[in-house]
Amino acid sequence: MRRARTWLPGLLLVTPSIVLIGVFVYGMLGWNFRVAMTDQHDAVSEGRFVGLENFVEIWDLPRWHLSVNHAIMFTIVFVLGALVLGWLLAFLMEKGIRGEGTFRAIYLFPMAISFVATGIVWRWLMNSGTGERAVGLNRLFDWIGLPQWQWFRDPDWGMAAMAIPAVWQMSGYVMALFLAGFRGVPEELREAARVDGCGEWGVYRHVVLPLLRPVTLSALIILGHISLKVFDLIVAVSGKQIITDVPAVFMWVAVFDSNDPAKGATIASYIVLSVAVFVIPYLIWSVRKERRS
Amino acid sequence: MRRWLAAVSITMASVLALAACGGGGGGAGQPAQSPAASGGGKQQVEVFSWWTGPGEADGLQAMRKIFEEKNPNYTFFDAAVAGGSGDKAKALLQSKLQAGTPPDTFQGHAGAELQGYIKAGNLEDLTPLYDELKLKDVFPAQLIEQISVDGKIYSVPVNIHRSNVLWFNPSVLKDAGVAAAPKTIEEFIAALEKVKAKGKIPLSIGSEWTVTHLMESVLLGTLGADAYNALFKPGADWTGPQVTTALQNFAKIMEYVGDPQDDWQPAAKQVADGDAAFNIMGDWAYGYFHNPPEGGLGKTSKQDFDWAPSPGTEGTYLWLSDSFTLPKGAKNRDGAMAWLKVAASKEGQDAFNPLKGSIPARKDADQALYTDYLADALKDWSSDKLAGSIQHGVAVNQPWLAAINEAVGLYIGSKDVKALQQGLADAATANAQ
């Protein structure tokens, strides 16, 4: 009875959220996997269990390959772009420039905007008209003498262009993460390095950067899972066109246009699994770290 | 002990709150909450559509006026959802139907697009209404045939739009030395080449759905009405040499398209502005060209822009139609029937269509109301053969259309005609009924 007194109140307090998450997150996930393993390929049929058939067959679809390739290119450009730009901004801020608070707010503001609003503005900025019909960035490029291009309509590099608005939106957030990381490096360590004859670059290379590794990892995971699930930005910029197809858009079309719940659920499962590849090692790593300390 | 009590009470409160949420959700589904119950003796009729743009919303208001004059005990509840071609409206409608709370009547493209709803048992058979109003005599026989499913009709077409219209800029054509609108695919390709030599955009294009729209015109222009219509019958052959020729024509024409625009309007505007020579788009483009600014471009017809049936399709009307349905479980079924009667009537259609920029489905419309482009359309509608549009839901159902759009989208990237034909053939085998 006495022991129960110590853990039971805590358990009771978290029970509602455990129940809610159990039903609405894990229950729904389970249901999704169940639908993905049936042949319910229209809105009315019941669907029989077919195992992993859908998961295998989807690799026969040319569109699936296309959307996976698009997602990979988007992820690489977005994650690297946001990390590099965010790091650079934080590095500049860290030098203690005047009006730092203002700059920080300016760089962080884009994060307050939804991807849909960002997408609508960038759709205009990245309009593919060239020459006399150019608007947005192409018009600007024309003025300053840079070559114009098709942006997100470019058949090969379109998804790299699509990642630009996402980089614009999220690099301020990465900056905030890194800035906190920079500030978390004790001044004594830097001074010790300087005393030992380290140049300013050496201090960063050998002292600050290694200490930023956990921040970098968190940023990588946050950006990575946003990137693999990206939907709203793509739909706001280009709608459900094949040229910018990603798994989440394909899933939407499969469910609402093709009326194929099993196919949609299969794609959703793949999205969850791909995000899990990012998140689970991170969880294991952070649990281990907690135990160690 | 106090900590204990606090924990228990908070837990109880949250559980109760959860239960209350559940109860609230259930209550909303009950008919007691329906708007029909309020309104002081007058019963509400919820009419669901996607007509919110200039022209179309005015047309709906004109029909509403007639409805309320004829039915003083009903009030019209406009449940329109904005968004061209009903993309967003259809998603909302889907959730309303699944929740068992359908609107009293909803708009849908007549033809195969409604098949999903029919298969799911969402729609009532309207054949008795057709018999009562003798509608089979006033709508063209081919139209009745193309909207019937197993001998039953599930919707009342209000208007007719034409998909196979070639819009062109007369002065750009003159500069390029093209004497008249091309009548065959070969003439069309020759004309595109001439325009290209002058440095203008030969054929303007919008987002991917406008490419499917172009493809249906080229298919019809190459195959002719009968072979085109046969493609949508069960067991149709999409792999044959005729379709191959048609798709090769399509590929050839696609070599002349300009940079893709965001949607059909900017593509049409390139023709109106004299940047491009041709655009193949449905006749809703007429309102966009012709209407005064805000709703349109305020251009003069025959001078700034002109039209012809798309190459090779003269004598065939590639049609689509907006229609109203009667969902099963409509709260106000009588009100919905009264609305359908107005929508089917000569008076209702003649009030709606001149404003919307379309022609009535009925054969007995008042011709004086339809001028300029609409007069041409009305004349062709009464004499032409009919073929159903792909992109606009007449010939194919929604999953089939999604598969066709996918094949066309992949083609734009790969330029692989063989893969396109295979994709179209697979789409037909998977979806034809």
mmCIF file of C-alpha atoms in Angstrom, chain A residues 1 4-6 8-9 12-13 15-16 19-20 42 44 62-63 66 123 127-130 133 150 152-153 240-243 250 253 256-259 263, chain B residues 1 3-4 6-8 10-11 14-15 18 87 91 94 116 119-120 201 206-208 259-262 270 275 398-399 402-403 405-406 409-410 412-413:
data_model
loop_
_atom_site.group_PDB
_atom_site.id
_atom_site.type_symbol
_atom_site.label_atom_id
_atom_site.label_comp_id
_atom_site.label_asym_id
_atom_site.label_seq_id
_atom_site.Cartn_x
_atom_site.Cartn_y
_atom_site.Cartn_z
ATOM 1 C CA MET A 1 0.000 0.000 0.000
ATOM 2 C CA ALA A 4 1.440 2.102 -4.377
ATOM 3 C CA ARG A 5 1.099 5.504 -2.850
ATOM 4 C CA THR A 6 4.284 6.651 -4.492
ATOM 5 C CA LEU A 8 -0.124 5.384 -8.408
ATOM 6 C CA PRO A 9 -0.892 9.137 -8.395
ATOM 7 C CA LEU A 12 -3.331 8.167 -12.762
ATOM 8 C CA LEU A 13 -2.246 11.592 -13.949
ATOM 9 C CA THR A 15 -3.446 7.701 -17.855
ATOM 10 C CA PRO A 16 -5.675 10.023 -19.954
ATOM 11 C CA VAL A 19 -5.212 6.365 -23.472
ATOM 12 C CA LEU A 20 -5.521 9.200 -26.001
ATOM 13 C CA ASP A 42 -12.083 0.484 -53.650
ATOM 14 C CA VAL A 44 -16.995 -0.373 -50.844
ATOM 15 C CA PRO A 62 6.825 4.036 -62.115
ATOM 16 C CA ARG A 63 5.130 6.818 -60.166
ATOM 17 C CA LEU A 66 9.515 8.917 -59.135
ATOM 18 C CA ARG A 123 4.839 29.698 -56.230
ATOM 19 C CA ASN A 127 7.238 31.106 -61.594
ATOM 20 C CA SER A 128 8.820 29.352 -64.538
ATOM 21 C CA GLY A 129 8.120 32.098 -67.106
ATOM 22 C CA THR A 130 11.298 33.306 -68.800
ATOM 23 C CA ARG A 133 7.126 36.756 -69.414
ATOM 24 C CA GLN A 150 12.387 26.552 -64.717
ATOM 25 C CA PHE A 152 10.281 23.519 -59.649
ATOM 26 C CA ARG A 153 9.238 22.658 -63.204
ATOM 27 C CA LYS A 240 -0.995 17.328 -57.293
ATOM 28 C CA GLN A 241 1.174 17.380 -60.396
ATOM 29 C CA ILE A 242 3.376 14.403 -61.151
ATOM 30 C CA ILE A 243 6.395 16.619 -61.797
ATOM 31 C CA PHE A 250 0.715 10.203 -53.979
ATOM 32 C CA VAL A 253 -4.368 10.976 -54.660
ATOM 33 C CA PHE A 256 -9.270 10.520 -52.531
ATOM 34 C CA ASP A 257 -9.000 10.315 -56.328
ATOM 35 C CA SER A 258 -8.265 6.668 -57.014
ATOM 36 C CA ASN A 259 -10.480 5.533 -54.087
ATOM 37 C CA LYS A 263 -2.657 1.668 -51.697
ATOM 38 C CA MET B 1 -3.427 11.980 1.113
ATOM 39 C CA ARG B 3 -1.962 14.586 -3.359
ATOM 40 C CA TRP B 4 -3.852 11.352 -3.864
ATOM 41 C CA ALA B 6 -5.967 15.676 -6.391
ATOM 42 C CA ALA B 7 -4.671 12.986 -8.716
ATOM 43 C CA VAL B 8 -7.912 11.025 -8.605
ATOM 44 C CA ILE B 10 -7.954 15.279 -12.145
ATOM 45 C CA THR B 11 -8.089 11.836 -13.685
ATOM 46 C CA SER B 14 -10.245 14.158 -17.827
ATOM 47 C CA VAL B 15 -12.110 10.910 -18.320
ATOM 48 C CA LEU B 18 -13.295 12.596 -22.947
ATOM 49 C CA ASP B 87 -11.555 19.617 -55.978
ATOM 50 C CA ALA B 91 -13.427 16.100 -50.514
ATOM 51 C CA GLN B 94 -17.081 12.700 -49.365
ATOM 52 C CA GLY B 116 -18.469 5.972 -57.344
ATOM 53 C CA LYS B 119 -21.779 2.079 -56.436
ATOM 54 C CA ALA B 120 -21.539 3.153 -52.810
ATOM 55 C CA ILE B 201 4.404 30.350 -78.423
ATOM 56 C CA GLY B 206 -1.305 25.183 -68.083
ATOM 57 C CA SER B 207 -0.845 22.692 -65.261
ATOM 58 C CA GLU B 208 -0.912 18.945 -65.832
ATOM 59 C CA ASP B 259 6.321 26.776 -70.721
ATOM 60 C CA PRO B 260 3.592 25.320 -68.508
ATOM 61 C CA GLN B 261 1.563 27.974 -66.686
ATOM 62 C CA ASP B 262 0.049 27.676 -63.222
ATOM 63 C CA GLN B 270 -1.179 34.160 -73.336
ATOM 64 C CA ASP B 275 2.032 35.868 -76.791
ATOM 65 C CA GLN B 398 -12.709 9.118 -60.752
ATOM 66 C CA PRO B 399 -10.182 6.275 -60.206
ATOM 67 C CA ALA B 402 -6.671 9.527 -61.644
ATOM 68 C CA ALA B 403 -4.859 6.718 -63.489
ATOM 69 C CA ASN B 405 -3.710 11.788 -65.191
ATOM 70 C CA GLU B 406 -0.892 9.747 -63.708
ATOM 71 C CA GLY B 409 1.964 13.278 -65.867
ATOM 72 C CA LEU B 410 4.630 10.604 -66.227
ATOM 73 C CA ILE B 412 5.382 14.870 -69.558
ATOM 74 C CA GLY B 413 8.540 13.862 -67.728
#
